[in-house]
Short mmCIF file of C-alpha atoms and ligand atoms in Angstrom, two decimals:
data_model
loop_
_atom_site.label_atom_id
_atom_site.label_comp_id
_atom_site.label_asym_id
_atom_site.label_seq_id
_atom_site.Cartn_x
_atom_site.Cartn_y
_atom_site.Cartn_z
CA UNK A 1062 -0.14 0.12 0.04
CA UNK A 1063 0.90 3.81 -0.01
CA UNK A 1064 3.55 4.65 2.67
CA UNK A 1065 1.81 6.46 5.49
CA UNK A 1066 2.16 10.26 5.39
CA UNK A 1067 4.62 11.52 8.11
CA UNK A 1068 2.80 12.84 11.00
CA UNK A 1069 2.29 16.65 10.96
CA UNK A 1070 4.59 18.99 12.98
CA UNK A 1071 3.80 22.51 14.04
CA UNK A 1072 6.60 24.27 12.00
CA UNK A 1073 9.11 23.53 9.32
CA UNK A 1074 12.63 22.99 10.99
CA UNK A 1075 14.85 26.19 11.06
CA UNK A 1076 17.61 25.52 8.49
CA UNK A 1077 20.80 24.62 10.37
CA UNK A 1078 23.95 23.11 9.25
CA UNK A 1079 24.64 19.40 10.01
CA UNK A 1080 27.48 18.06 12.18
CA UNK A 1081 28.51 14.78 13.21
CA UNK A 1082 28.71 13.74 16.82
CA UNK A 1083 30.20 10.31 16.10
CA UNK A 1084 27.64 8.08 14.35
CA UNK A 1085 24.75 10.66 15.27
CA UNK A 1086 24.13 13.53 12.97
CA UNK A 1087 22.91 16.90 14.58
CA UNK A 1088 21.32 19.69 12.58
CA UNK A 1089 19.96 19.97 9.12
CA UNK A 1090 17.47 17.24 8.49
CA UNK A 1091 18.68 14.96 11.06
CA UNK A 1092 16.08 13.99 13.65
CA UNK A 1093 16.15 15.86 16.87
CA UNK A 1094 18.41 13.81 19.19
CA UNK A 1095 18.08 13.24 22.88
CA UNK A 1096 21.21 13.64 25.34
CA UNK A 1097 21.75 12.90 29.04
CA UNK A 1098 24.72 13.04 31.28
CA UNK A 1099 26.13 10.33 33.34
CA UNK A 1100 26.02 10.78 37.26
CA UNK A 1101 28.45 7.99 38.13
CA UNK A 1102 32.10 9.07 38.76
CA UNK A 1103 33.67 8.94 35.30
CA UNK A 1104 36.74 7.05 36.91
CA UNK A 1105 34.33 4.19 37.49
CA UNK A 1106 34.41 2.82 34.00
CA UNK A 1107 32.09 -0.14 34.72
CA UNK A 1108 29.44 1.89 36.56
CA UNK A 1109 29.59 4.69 33.81
CA UNK A 1110 29.16 2.13 31.05
CA UNK A 1111 26.40 0.49 32.87
CA UNK A 1112 24.57 3.68 33.05
CA UNK A 1113 25.28 4.50 29.53
CA UNK A 1114 23.69 1.07 28.69
CA UNK A 1115 20.66 1.99 30.63
CA UNK A 1116 20.42 5.40 29.07
CA UNK A 1117 20.75 3.62 25.51
CA UNK A 1118 18.05 1.31 26.25
CA UNK A 1119 15.65 4.27 27.38
CA UNK A 1120 16.24 6.04 24.01
CA UNK A 1121 19.23 8.23 24.62
CA UNK A 1122 21.23 9.21 21.41
CA UNK A 1123 24.19 10.77 22.62
CA UNK A 1124 25.79 10.92 26.18
CA UNK A 1125 28.01 13.31 27.95
CA UNK A 1126 30.32 12.38 30.85
CA UNK A 1127 32.21 14.99 33.09
CA UNK A 1128 36.01 15.09 32.90
CA UNK A 1129 37.25 17.20 35.84
CA UNK A 1130 40.47 15.50 36.61
CA UNK A 1131 43.29 13.52 34.91
CA UNK A 1132 42.03 10.31 36.45
CA UNK A 1133 38.60 11.01 34.68
CA UNK A 1134 40.48 11.92 31.41
CA UNK A 1135 42.48 8.34 31.58
CA UNK A 1136 39.05 6.58 31.95
CA UNK A 1137 37.67 8.20 28.65
CA UNK A 1138 39.29 5.80 26.18
CA UNK A 1139 37.49 2.78 27.51
CA UNK A 1140 34.41 4.60 27.92
CA UNK A 1141 34.47 5.93 24.45
CA UNK A 1142 35.32 2.66 22.95
CA UNK A 1143 32.68 0.58 24.78
CA UNK A 1144 29.71 2.90 24.82
CA UNK A 1145 26.94 2.00 22.21
CA UNK A 1146 26.13 5.77 21.77
CA UNK A 1147 28.56 8.60 20.91
CA UNK A 1148 30.28 9.98 23.97
CA UNK A 1149 30.98 13.73 24.46
CA UNK A 1150 33.65 14.85 27.11
CA UNK A 1151 32.45 17.73 29.34
CA UNK A 1152 35.37 20.08 29.93
CA UNK A 1153 35.53 23.11 32.17
CA UNK A 1154 38.54 25.14 33.26
CA UNK A 1155 41.37 22.94 31.93
CA UNK A 1156 42.09 22.87 27.98
CA UNK A 1157 44.46 20.01 28.41
CA UNK A 1158 41.29 17.66 29.00
CA UNK A 1159 39.99 18.82 25.62
CA UNK A 1160 43.06 17.34 23.99
CA UNK A 1161 42.90 14.20 26.29
CA UNK A 1162 39.20 13.79 25.20
CA UNK A 1163 40.04 14.08 21.56
CA UNK A 1164 42.92 11.50 21.74
CA UNK A 1165 40.71 9.28 23.82
CA UNK A 1166 38.31 8.89 20.80
CA UNK A 1167 35.34 10.99 22.35
CA UNK A 1168 32.76 11.86 19.50
CA UNK A 1169 32.78 15.34 20.60
CA UNK A 1170 33.94 17.77 23.42
CA UNK A 1171 31.91 20.41 25.17
CA UNK A 1172 33.84 23.35 26.29
CA UNK A 1173 32.59 26.24 28.36
CA UNK A 1174 34.40 29.32 27.06
CA UNK A 1175 33.27 31.32 29.96
CA UNK A 1176 35.33 29.55 32.42
CA UNK A 1177 38.30 28.37 30.49
CA UNK A 1178 40.90 31.09 31.18
CA UNK A 1179 42.37 32.73 28.11
CA UNK A 1180 40.11 30.67 26.04
CA UNK A 1181 40.56 32.86 23.09
CA UNK A 1182 44.34 31.94 22.96
CA UNK A 1183 43.41 28.17 23.01
CA UNK A 1184 40.83 28.25 20.11
CA UNK A 1185 43.49 27.58 17.28
CA UNK A 1186 44.89 24.51 18.86
CA UNK A 1187 41.40 23.07 19.84
CA UNK A 1188 40.18 23.70 16.36
CA UNK A 1189 43.21 21.93 14.80
CA UNK A 1190 43.15 18.97 17.01
CA UNK A 1191 39.48 18.59 16.72
CA UNK A 1192 39.61 18.96 12.99
CA UNK A 1193 42.34 16.53 12.53
CA UNK A 1194 40.34 13.98 14.56
CA UNK A 1195 37.06 14.57 12.95
CA UNK A 1196 35.60 15.46 16.64
CA UNK A 1197 32.87 18.19 16.75
CA UNK A 1198 32.52 20.71 19.57
CA UNK A 1199 29.96 22.25 21.60
CA UNK A 1200 30.16 25.70 22.59
CA UNK A 1201 28.27 25.70 25.86
CA UNK A 1202 27.62 29.12 27.21
CA UNK A 1203 25.98 28.94 30.56
CA UNK A 1204 24.28 31.80 32.55
CA UNK A 1205 26.18 30.75 35.71
CA UNK A 1206 29.53 30.89 34.23
CA UNK A 1207 29.17 33.81 31.62
CA UNK A 1208 32.54 35.33 30.39
CA UNK A 1209 33.54 38.14 32.83
CA UNK A 1210 33.94 40.80 30.11
CA UNK A 1211 30.42 40.08 29.05
CA UNK A 1212 29.00 39.96 32.51
CA UNK A 1213 30.59 43.50 33.21
CA UNK A 1214 29.01 44.77 30.12
CA UNK A 1215 25.41 43.46 30.53
CA UNK A 1216 25.46 43.54 34.23
CA UNK A 1217 23.70 40.04 34.40
CA UNK A 1218 23.03 37.04 32.12
CA UNK A 1219 20.51 38.54 29.89
CA UNK A 1220 19.53 36.72 26.69
CA UNK A 1221 21.57 39.50 24.69
CA UNK A 1222 24.66 38.64 27.01
CA UNK A 1223 24.30 34.80 26.34
CA UNK A 1224 24.10 35.37 22.61
CA UNK A 1225 26.93 37.90 22.52
CA UNK A 1226 29.15 35.31 24.31
CA UNK A 1227 28.21 32.38 22.13
CA UNK A 1228 28.48 34.40 18.79
CA UNK A 1229 31.93 35.75 19.77
CA UNK A 1230 33.16 32.22 20.55
CA UNK A 1231 31.61 30.91 17.39
CA UNK A 1232 33.57 33.65 15.49
CA UNK A 1233 36.87 32.45 17.12
CA UNK A 1234 36.30 28.91 15.76
CA UNK A 1235 35.29 30.30 12.44
CA UNK A 1236 38.27 32.47 12.01
CA UNK A 1237 40.20 29.09 12.23
CA UNK A 1238 38.02 27.68 9.63
CA UNK A 1239 36.30 25.21 12.14
CA UNK A 1240 32.81 24.82 11.71
CA UNK A 1241 31.89 21.49 13.20
CA UNK A 1242 30.44 22.83 16.31
CA UNK A 1243 26.95 23.45 17.88
CA UNK A 1244 25.96 25.90 20.48
CA UNK A 1245 23.97 26.10 23.55
CA UNK A 1246 22.90 29.27 25.70
CA UNK A 1247 21.50 27.85 28.87
CA UNK A 1248 19.77 29.65 31.54
CA UNK A 1249 17.50 28.37 34.53
CA UNK A 1250 14.78 30.74 33.57
CA UNK A 1251 12.74 29.20 30.67
CA UNK A 1252 11.77 32.74 29.50
CA UNK A 1253 15.28 34.04 29.50
CA UNK A 1254 16.58 30.73 27.70
CA UNK A 1255 13.76 30.79 25.00
CA UNK A 1256 14.50 34.39 24.05
CA UNK A 1257 18.35 33.58 24.02
CA UNK A 1258 17.67 30.81 21.55
CA UNK A 1259 15.43 32.82 19.40
CA UNK A 1260 18.00 35.46 19.16
CA UNK A 1261 20.71 32.98 18.57
CA UNK A 1262 18.84 31.23 15.84
CA UNK A 1263 18.71 34.39 13.79
CA UNK A 1264 22.35 34.97 13.82
CA UNK A 1265 23.61 31.90 12.19
CA UNK A 1266 23.02 28.36 10.97
CA UNK A 1267 24.76 26.82 13.78
CA UNK A 1268 23.02 23.64 15.14
CA UNK A 1269 21.53 24.21 18.56
CA UNK A 1270 21.61 22.18 21.54
CA UNK A 1271 18.71 23.11 23.82
CA UNK A 1272 18.76 23.04 27.70
CA UNK A 1273 17.38 24.63 30.69
CA UNK A 1274 20.14 24.54 33.31
CA UNK A 1275 19.49 23.46 36.90
CA UNK A 1276 15.79 23.06 35.95
CA UNK A 1277 15.10 21.41 39.25
CA UNK A 1278 13.65 18.19 40.80
CA UNK A 1279 11.78 15.99 38.42
CA UNK A 1280 8.35 17.65 38.51
CA UNK A 1281 9.36 21.14 38.16
CA UNK A 1282 12.38 20.38 35.92
CA UNK A 1283 10.20 18.30 33.43
CA UNK A 1284 7.60 21.20 33.25
CA UNK A 1285 10.32 23.87 32.74
CA UNK A 1286 12.01 21.97 30.16
CA UNK A 1287 8.91 20.89 28.37
CA UNK A 1288 7.70 24.46 28.27
CA UNK A 1289 10.91 25.85 27.04
CA UNK A 1290 11.76 23.30 24.57
CA UNK A 1291 8.09 23.20 23.36
CA UNK A 1292 8.28 26.98 22.55
CA UNK A 1293 11.40 26.68 20.70
CA UNK A 1294 10.73 23.19 18.75
CA UNK A 1295 7.26 24.13 17.98
CA UNK A 1296 8.83 26.89 15.68
CA UNK A 1297 11.42 24.51 14.43
CA UNK A 1298 14.27 25.74 16.59
CA UNK A 1299 16.53 22.96 18.33
CA UNK A 1300 18.45 20.18 16.95
CA UNK A 1301 19.40 18.23 20.00
CA UNK A 1302 18.13 18.44 23.53
CA UNK A 1303 19.10 17.68 27.06
CA UNK A 1304 16.58 17.80 29.88
CA UNK A 1305 18.42 18.45 33.11
CA UNK A 1306 16.67 17.04 36.20
CA UNK A 1307 17.71 16.44 39.84
CA UNK A 1308 16.87 12.85 39.16
CA UNK A 1309 18.34 9.79 37.67
CA UNK A 1310 19.43 10.49 34.01
CA UNK A 1311 17.22 7.80 32.69
CA UNK A 1312 14.33 10.05 33.76
CA UNK A 1313 15.90 12.86 31.63
CA UNK A 1314 16.00 10.64 28.56
CA UNK A 1315 12.12 9.61 29.20
CA UNK A 1316 11.07 13.28 29.57
CA UNK A 1317 13.10 14.20 26.35
CA UNK A 1318 11.81 11.36 24.33
CA UNK A 1319 8.25 12.41 25.47
CA UNK A 1320 8.61 15.86 24.49
CA UNK A 1321 9.84 14.93 20.91
CA UNK A 1322 7.11 12.33 20.65
CA UNK A 1323 4.57 14.81 21.78
CA UNK A 1324 5.55 17.19 18.90
CA UNK A 1325 5.86 14.40 16.38
CA UNK A 1326 9.57 14.84 16.16
CA UNK A 1327 9.99 11.40 17.08
CA UNK A 1328 7.79 8.41 16.36
CA UNK A 1329 5.36 7.85 18.98
CA UNK A 1330 5.55 4.53 21.07
CA UNK A 1331 2.98 3.37 23.49
CA UNK A 1332 0.66 6.03 24.19
CA UNK A 1333 -2.01 5.96 27.18
CA UNK A 1334 -4.90 8.07 26.46
CA UNK A 1335 -6.63 8.26 29.91
CA UNK A 1336 -9.34 10.59 31.09
CA UNK A 1337 -8.80 12.86 34.04
CA UNK A 1338 -11.90 11.40 35.62
CA UNK A 1339 -14.79 13.65 36.78
CA UNK A 1340 -17.99 13.17 38.70
CA UNK A 1341 -19.23 10.85 36.26
CA UNK A 1342 -16.60 8.31 36.64
CA UNK A 1343 -17.72 4.90 37.53
CA UNK A 1344 -14.35 3.40 38.10
CA UNK A 1345 -11.23 4.42 39.65
CA UNK A 1346 -9.62 5.82 36.64
CA UNK A 1347 -6.16 6.73 38.18
CA UNK A 1348 -5.57 3.28 39.54
CA UNK A 1349 -6.79 1.76 36.15
CA UNK A 1350 -4.39 3.94 34.12
CA UNK A 1351 -1.46 3.32 36.30
CA UNK A 1352 -2.01 -0.44 36.21
CA UNK A 1353 -2.38 -0.53 32.26
CA UNK A 1354 0.71 1.90 32.03
CA UNK A 1355 2.76 -0.51 34.40
CA UNK A 1356 1.59 -3.67 32.59
CA UNK A 1357 2.63 -2.28 29.18
CA UNK A 1358 5.95 -0.75 30.31
CA UNK A 1359 8.84 -1.34 27.81
CA UNK A 1360 6.53 -1.70 24.75
CA UNK A 1361 8.00 -0.13 21.92
CA UNK A 1362 5.29 -0.17 19.14
CA UNK A 1363 3.24 2.92 18.67
CA UNK A 1364 0.02 1.37 20.41
CA UNK A 1365 -2.78 3.88 21.60
CA UNK A 1366 -4.46 2.69 24.52
CA UNK A 1367 -7.66 4.58 25.99
CA UNK A 1368 -8.58 4.22 29.44
CA UNK A 1369 -11.93 5.97 29.92
CA UNK A 1370 -13.94 6.42 33.20
CA UNK A 1371 -17.44 6.30 31.78
CA UNK A 1372 -19.64 5.85 28.66
CA UNK A 1373 -19.97 9.69 27.89
CA UNK A 1374 -16.59 10.18 26.08
CA UNK A 1375 -15.36 6.74 26.84
CA UNK A 1376 -16.54 4.70 23.68
CA UNK A 1377 -15.65 7.64 21.34
CA UNK A 1378 -12.07 8.02 22.54
CA UNK A 1379 -11.70 4.07 22.98
CA UNK A 1380 -12.83 3.65 19.33
CA UNK A 1381 -10.21 6.34 18.05
CA UNK A 1382 -7.31 4.34 20.02
CA UNK A 1383 -6.08 0.93 18.84
CA UNK A 1384 -7.37 -0.44 22.03
CA UNK A 1385 -9.47 0.78 24.88
CA UNK A 1386 -11.84 0.32 27.63
CA UNK A 1387 -14.97 2.36 28.67
CA UNK A 1388 -16.22 1.56 32.04
CA UNK A 1389 -19.61 1.70 33.61
CA UNK A 1390 -21.98 -0.33 35.83
CA UNK A 1391 -19.10 -2.38 37.12
CA UNK A 1392 -18.19 -3.66 33.73
CA UNK A 1393 -15.63 -2.48 31.04
CA UNK A 1394 -16.38 -2.47 27.41
CA UNK A 1395 -13.07 -3.42 25.54
CA UNK A 1396 -12.71 -1.91 22.18
CA UNK A 1397 -10.14 -2.98 19.55
CA UNK A 1398 -9.75 -1.14 16.48
CA UNK A 1399 -13.15 0.64 17.11
CA UNK A 1400 -15.08 -2.69 17.70
CA UNK A 1401 -16.31 -3.83 21.03
CA UNK A 1402 -14.73 -7.16 21.38
CA UNK A 1403 -16.12 -8.05 24.71
CA UNK A 1404 -17.41 -6.79 28.02
CA UNK A 1405 -15.67 -7.80 31.06
CA UNK A 1406 -16.39 -7.35 34.85
CA UNK A 1407 -14.30 -4.52 36.30
CA UNK A 1408 -11.74 -6.76 38.08
CA UNK A 1409 -10.79 -8.19 34.70
CA UNK A 1410 -10.21 -4.96 32.86
CA UNK A 1411 -6.60 -4.71 33.36
CA UNK A 1412 -5.61 -8.13 32.38
CA UNK A 1413 -7.98 -8.19 29.50
CA UNK A 1414 -6.52 -4.91 28.25
CA UNK A 1415 -2.93 -6.10 28.77
CA UNK A 1416 -3.62 -9.32 26.98
CA UNK A 1417 -5.12 -7.53 23.89
CA UNK A 1418 -2.39 -5.10 24.04
CA UNK A 1419 0.32 -7.78 23.80
CA UNK A 1420 -1.60 -9.45 20.97
CA UNK A 1421 -2.00 -6.43 18.89
CA UNK A 1422 1.67 -5.50 19.61
CA UNK A 1423 2.71 -8.82 18.35
CA UNK A 1424 1.06 -8.18 15.13
CA UNK A 1425 2.67 -4.76 14.90
CA UNK A 1426 6.16 -6.52 15.16
CA UNK A 1427 6.82 -6.04 18.99
CA UNK A 1428 9.68 -8.43 19.48
FE1 SF4 B 2395 -15.62 12.02 33.12
FE2 SF4 B 2395 -16.37 10.11 31.61
FE3 SF4 B 2395 -14.92 12.07 30.58
FE4 SF4 B 2395 -13.83 10.32 32.20
S1 SF4 B 2395 -14.57 9.76 30.24
S2 SF4 B 2395 -13.58 12.50 32.31
S3 SF4 B 2395 -15.32 9.90 33.78
S4 SF4 B 2395 -16.96 12.24 31.40
#
């Protein structure tokens, strides 16, 4: 049959140039990628590789590891070699670790020009080493560590200050004919952050790495990131994203992937369409939705499962989904592809839905 039309997106992608982060393309027409950062000590190679494996399994495309000391730098070759996804070394303060990371086989290096002393003098040698090794760079400007000259001029980390710093550092690399870099201008305030990326997006075709820094614990950080990334991605701005949470990095990847899926920037996987419940509900919708979600965790096919509390909107939504239940009178009507396939007592809803979901998923190619 005809190939399915791609799902609609809210805006065409901003035209950015494409760079390589190892095997992952960033920018241009490459899918928006999800990044995270390991929280294990980089010196603990096994623990770090284990965490990278978990991140990879969760849908992480690129991983960053901190490199604050020589011992960390010494661990990079083994990590870069054994990781299933490209590894970016995160370097602050010490340019010698930039060279160590390049020698270690890292796919890319993140530098923060604001806190590398005399960064401008180092750019030529960093650009040459990176170019020779085919390694890309992220210029990671951060509100908390903005270049002193720029802070003195602007008084605080305004969007204009973040962008001025980024454009200046970009120009230094470009003067050395180095173009394989992306830029981030992170701030903990989504409003400042969004404005900074909007301004930056107009100044050049650099691929952009989106991030809200220090976004906070999971609940607050998820909302801050989703709001800020949504504002930008919905207008086509952003080529790779990192959600920062004070929570395990696997959670960052789940949130990042869900943001992209919500905007049709990444194929949707399992989606639970559950109603918020209301005074009409004849079943405990929260528990039902939680149990169905838990029962289907890890499913990778784009199955839409509707869990509805009553028969007002229930059958309609349940029919639109691949599979669903509309509850009422102590019973659940189970719908598959728009047809009522059976009616079961309330205490059998969860097991019936899960069994039907597994059967459908198998038909859709779930391993
Ligand atoms: Fe309320 Fe029924 Fe709608 Fe759920 S489906 S929110 S119970 S009207």
